[in-house]
Coordinates of C-alpha atoms in Angstrom, one line a residue:
X135 CA -199.1 29.5 -34.2
X136 CA -197.5 27.5 -31.3
X137 CA -197.1 29.4 -28.0
X138 CA -194.8 26.7 -26.5
X139 CA -191.8 28.1 -24.7
X140 CA -188.5 27.4 -26.4
X141 CA -186.7 24.4 -24.8
X142 CA -183.0 23.6 -24.6
X143 CA -181.2 20.4 -23.9
X144 CA -177.6 20.5 -22.7
X145 CA -175.7 17.3 -23.3
X146 CA -172.2 16.5 -22.1
X147 CA -169.8 18.0 -19.5
X148 CA -170.5 18.8 -15.9
X149 CA -168.2 19.4 -12.9
X150 CA -168.0 20.8 -9.4
X151 CA -165.7 23.8 -9.2
X152 CA -163.8 23.8 -5.9
X153 CA -162.7 27.2 -4.8
X154 CA -159.6 26.8 -2.6
X155 CA -159.9 30.0 -0.6
X156 CA -163.6 29.3 0.2
X157 CA -163.4 25.5 0.6
X158 CA -166.6 25.4 -1.3
X159 CA -167.7 23.3 -4.3
X160 CA -170.2 24.7 -6.8
X161 CA -172.0 22.8 -9.6
X162 CA -170.8 23.8 -13.0
X163 CA -169.5 22.8 -16.4
X164 CA -170.3 24.3 -19.8
X165 CA -173.3 22.3 -20.9
X166 CA -174.7 22.0 -17.4
X167 CA -174.4 25.8 -16.9
X168 CA -176.1 26.6 -20.2
X169 CA -179.1 24.3 -19.3
X170 CA -179.3 25.9 -15.8
X171 CA -179.1 29.5 -17.1
X172 CA -181.7 28.8 -19.7
X173 CA -184.2 27.9 -17.0
X174 CA -182.9 30.2 -14.3
X175 CA -182.7 33.4 -16.3
X176 CA -184.9 32.8 -19.3
X177 CA -187.6 31.0 -17.3
X178 CA -187.9 28.4 -20.1
X179 CA -187.8 24.6 -19.9
X180 CA -184.4 22.8 -20.1
X181 CA -182.9 19.4 -19.6
X182 CA -179.5 18.1 -19.0
X183 CA -178.0 14.8 -20.3
X184 CA -174.7 13.8 -18.8
X185 CA -172.8 11.3 -16.6
X186 CA -172.3 12.0 -12.9
X187 CA -170.3 9.9 -10.4
X188 CA -171.7 8.1 -7.4
X189 CA -169.9 10.5 -5.0
X190 CA -171.4 13.2 -2.8
X191 CA -170.7 15.8 -5.5
X192 CA -172.8 13.9 -8.0
X193 CA -175.6 13.7 -5.4
X194 CA -175.4 17.4 -4.9
X195 CA -175.5 18.2 -8.6
X196 CA -178.5 16.0 -9.0
X197 CA -180.3 17.6 -6.0
X198 CA -179.5 21.1 -7.3
X199 CA -180.8 20.5 -10.7
X200 CA -184.0 19.0 -9.2
X201 CA -184.4 22.1 -6.9
X202 CA -183.9 24.4 -9.9
X203 CA -186.3 22.6 -12.1
X204 CA -183.9 21.4 -14.8
X205 CA -184.9 18.0 -16.3
X206 CA -182.6 15.1 -15.3
X207 CA -184.5 12.0 -16.6
X208 CA -181.6 11.1 -18.9
X209 CA -178.7 11.7 -16.5
X210 CA -176.5 8.7 -16.0
X211 CA -174.9 7.8 -12.6
X212 CA -171.8 5.6 -12.6
X213 CA -169.2 4.4 -10.1
X214 CA -166.5 6.9 -10.0
X215 CA -165.8 10.6 -9.5
X216 CA -167.9 13.4 -10.7
X217 CA -165.8 15.9 -12.7
X218 CA -163.8 18.2 -10.4
X219 CA -161.8 21.4 -10.9
X220 CA -159.7 23.3 -8.4
X221 CA -160.2 27.0 -8.8
X222 CA -158.1 29.9 -7.5
X223 CA -158.8 33.6 -7.8
X224 CA -156.3 35.9 -9.5
X225 CA -155.4 39.4 -8.1
X226 CA -157.7 41.0 -10.7
X227 CA -160.7 38.9 -9.4
X228 CA -160.7 36.5 -12.4
X229 CA -160.8 32.8 -11.8
X230 CA -157.9 30.5 -12.6
X231 CA -158.3 26.7 -13.1
X232 CA -155.4 25.2 -11.2
X233 CA -156.1 21.5 -11.6
X234 CA -158.8 19.0 -12.5
X235 CA -159.6 15.3 -12.6
X236 CA -159.9 15.6 -16.3
X237 CA -163.7 15.3 -16.4
X238 CA -163.9 12.4 -14.0
X239 CA -166.3 9.6 -14.9
X240 CA -167.9 11.6 -17.7
X241 CA -164.7 11.6 -19.7
X242 CA -164.2 7.9 -19.0
X243 CA -167.7 6.9 -20.1
X244 CA -168.5 8.8 -23.2
X245 CA -172.3 9.2 -23.6
X246 CA -173.8 6.8 -26.0
X247 CA -177.0 8.3 -27.5
X248 CA -179.9 6.0 -26.8
X249 CA -183.3 6.3 -28.5
X250 CA -184.7 7.8 -25.3
X251 CA -182.0 10.6 -25.5
X252 CA -182.9 11.4 -29.1
X253 CA -186.6 11.4 -28.3
X254 CA -186.0 13.9 -25.5
X255 CA -183.9 16.1 -27.8
X256 CA -186.3 15.9 -30.7
X257 CA -188.2 19.1 -31.2
X258 CA -186.0 21.1 -28.8
X259 CA -185.3 24.7 -29.9
X260 CA -181.6 24.0 -29.4
X261 CA -179.3 21.3 -28.2
X262 CA -176.0 22.6 -26.7
X263 CA -172.8 20.7 -26.3
X264 CA -169.1 21.4 -26.1
X265 CA -165.5 20.4 -26.9
X266 CA -165.4 18.8 -23.4
X267 CA -168.4 16.6 -23.9
X268 CA -167.1 13.9 -26.2
X269 CA -170.0 14.3 -28.6
X270 CA -168.1 15.2 -31.8
X271 CA -168.8 11.9 -33.4
X272 CA -172.5 12.3 -32.6
X273 CA -173.1 15.8 -33.9
X274 CA -174.6 14.5 -37.1
X275 CA -177.1 12.5 -35.1
X276 CA -177.9 15.4 -32.9
X277 CA -178.3 17.8 -35.8
X278 CA -180.9 15.5 -37.3
X279 CA -183.3 16.0 -34.4
X280 CA -182.6 19.6 -33.2
X281 CA -180.4 22.6 -34.1
X282 CA -176.9 22.3 -32.5
X283 CA -175.0 24.9 -30.5
X284 CA -171.3 24.1 -29.8
X285 CA -168.8 25.7 -27.6
X286 CA -165.2 25.2 -28.7
X287 CA -163.9 27.1 -25.7
X288 CA -160.5 28.2 -26.7
X289 CA -159.5 28.7 -30.4
X290 CA -158.5 25.2 -31.8
X291 CA -156.6 24.8 -35.1
X292 CA -159.0 25.6 -37.9
X293 CA -158.4 22.1 -39.4
X294 CA -160.1 20.4 -36.4
X295 CA -163.1 22.7 -36.5
X296 CA -164.1 22.7 -40.2
X297 CA -165.3 19.0 -40.3
X298 CA -167.7 19.7 -37.5
X299 CA -169.3 22.9 -38.9
X300 CA -171.9 21.3 -41.3
X301 CA -173.6 20.0 -38.1
X302 CA -173.4 23.2 -36.1
X303 CA -175.9 26.0 -36.3
X304 CA -174.1 28.3 -33.8
X305 CA -170.4 27.9 -33.0
X306 CA -168.8 29.8 -30.0
X307 CA -165.1 30.3 -29.7
X308 CA -162.8 32.4 -27.5
X309 CA -160.6 34.5 -29.7
X310 CA -159.1 37.3 -27.5
X311 CA -155.7 36.6 -28.9
X312 CA -156.7 37.3 -32.6
X313 CA -156.9 40.7 -34.3
X314 CA -160.2 41.7 -35.8
X315 CA -159.1 40.7 -39.2
X316 CA -157.9 37.3 -38.0
X317 CA -161.2 36.7 -36.4
X318 CA -163.0 37.6 -39.5
X319 CA -160.9 35.2 -41.7
X320 CA -161.3 32.4 -39.2
X321 CA -165.1 32.9 -39.0
X322 CA -165.5 33.0 -42.7
X323 CA -163.7 29.7 -43.2
X324 CA -166.1 28.2 -40.6
X325 CA -169.1 29.6 -42.4
X326 CA -167.9 28.4 -45.8
X327 CA -167.5 24.9 -44.3
X328 CA -171.2 24.8 -43.5
X329 CA -171.8 26.6 -40.2
X330 CA -174.7 29.0 -39.9
X331 CA -173.4 31.5 -37.3
X332 CA -170.0 32.0 -35.6
X333 CA -169.6 34.0 -32.4
X334 CA -166.2 34.9 -30.9
X335 CA -165.7 36.3 -27.4
X336 CA -162.7 38.4 -26.5
X337 CA -163.0 39.0 -22.7
X338 CA -163.0 42.6 -21.8
X339 CA -162.9 43.5 -25.5
X340 CA -166.5 42.2 -25.9
X341 CA -167.6 39.9 -28.7
X342 CA -168.2 39.7 -32.4
X343 CA -170.7 37.6 -34.3
X344 CA -170.9 36.6 -38.0
X345 CA -174.1 35.5 -39.7
X346 CA -175.7 35.7 -43.2
X347 CA -173.0 38.2 -44.5
X348 CA -173.4 40.4 -41.4
X349 CA -170.9 41.2 -38.7
X350 CA -171.8 42.6 -35.3
X351 CA -169.5 43.8 -32.5
X352 CA -170.9 44.0 -29.0
X353 CA -169.3 45.4 -25.9
X354 CA -169.5 44.0 -22.3
X355 CA -172.2 44.9 -19.9
X356 CA -170.8 46.3 -16.7
X357 CA -171.9 45.0 -13.3
X358 CA -170.5 44.7 -9.8
X359 CA -168.7 41.3 -10.2
X360 CA -169.0 38.7 -7.5
X361 CA -167.5 35.9 -9.5
X362 CA -166.6 35.8 -13.2
X363 CA -166.9 32.0 -13.3
X364 CA -169.6 31.0 -15.9
X365 CA -169.7 34.4 -17.7
X366 CA -168.9 32.9 -21.0
X367 CA -171.6 30.2 -20.5
X368 CA -174.0 33.0 -19.6
X369 CA -173.2 34.8 -22.8
X370 CA -173.9 31.6 -24.8
X371 CA -177.2 31.1 -23.1
X372 CA -178.3 34.7 -23.5
X373 CA -177.3 34.6 -27.2
X374 CA -179.3 31.4 -27.8
X375 CA -182.4 32.6 -25.9
X376 CA -182.7 35.5 -28.4
X377 CA -181.5 33.5 -31.4
X378 CA -184.1 30.9 -31.3
X379 CA -186.9 33.5 -31.7
X380 CA -185.7 35.4 -34.7
X381 CA -182.0 34.6 -35.8
X382 CA -181.4 38.4 -35.3
X383 CA -177.7 38.6 -34.8
X384 CA -177.7 42.0 -33.1
X385 CA -180.4 41.1 -30.7
X386 CA -178.7 37.9 -29.8
X387 CA -175.3 39.5 -29.2
X388 CA -176.9 42.1 -27.0
X389 CA -178.8 39.4 -25.0
X390 CA -175.6 37.4 -24.6
X391 CA -173.7 40.4 -23.2
X392 CA -176.5 41.1 -20.7
X393 CA -176.8 37.5 -19.5
X394 CA -173.1 37.0 -19.3
X395 CA -173.0 40.0 -16.9
X396 CA -175.9 38.6 -14.9
X397 CA -174.0 35.4 -14.1
X398 CA -171.1 37.5 -12.7
X399 CA -173.4 38.5 -9.8
X400 CA -173.5 34.9 -8.4
X401 CA -170.8 33.0 -6.5
X402 CA -169.5 30.1 -8.6
X403 CA -171.4 29.5 -11.8
X404 CA -174.8 29.8 -10.2
X405 CA -174.4 29.5 -6.5
X406 CA -175.6 26.4 -4.6
X407 CA -172.2 25.7 -3.0
X408 CA -171.4 22.9 -0.6
X409 CA -168.3 22.3 1.6
X410 CA -165.4 20.9 -0.4
X411 CA -163.5 18.2 1.2
X412 CA -159.9 19.2 2.1
X413 CA -158.8 15.7 1.1
X414 CA -160.4 16.1 -2.3
X415 CA -158.8 19.5 -2.9
X416 CA -155.4 18.2 -1.8
X417 CA -155.7 15.3 -4.3
X418 CA -156.4 17.8 -7.1
X419 CA -153.4 19.9 -5.9
X420 CA -151.2 16.8 -6.1
X421 CA -152.4 16.2 -9.7
X422 CA -151.3 19.7 -10.5
X423 CA -147.9 19.2 -8.9
X424 CA -147.2 16.3 -11.3
X425 CA -148.6 18.1 -14.3
X426 CA -151.8 16.1 -14.6
X427 CA -154.2 19.0 -15.0

């Protein structure tokens, strides 16, 4: 029996989250966060595949991934801006995304899967991507070399989700606005379309997962919150670290709750902040003022 550690590849979106009140930019983005958390909290190997700009923020993201030990051999660098978001903090301590450059160069130059990318992904325990990653048309190719995890973020119309489900082993969605029965109906349609497992998060209400005829509800794990940014990505990572070992829904949901809480003890998504340029933050604010977020 193989004793190799489970390996994850995150492919797609990455940003720097600029906190206005701190004038600090932190590396982040769903797929990048999951790759980092997999290595940082689960002490298992991970790689990130994405597109970073040739700006100072792209340099910082690359340096941080190298320092943390996340593989970057298939990261592309291109002329343009790394993805940027402007983040504010609400009175209740939650983060609010005020503006963005809409993914920067990563959104402009959608990743084209090369043989070297597929070779890196082949044999991984899981490949994770998201609705922000521009990989929907490549899910079939990814699913042929490794199990696919996909974060839909918010709850999209079911008609846009169903065609993707045959290629997705674990689908994550945010569904706080739905009733328990509405979540159940939505998840069942996803499973009937070919998905293996569906997990829905609901903020302070916890989460619910569906797999193999089973439904499991899990509450949140309470911690002293430093920053809620990345909590959902931490939940995804915790779920997957347990899932790849046994496909035990209850154990995976519990691990997701614990890791989601762990991420809340760090500033930004996982720390490693650098000064954010006032000019760059002002440019994002101007985008917000004209409705370009």
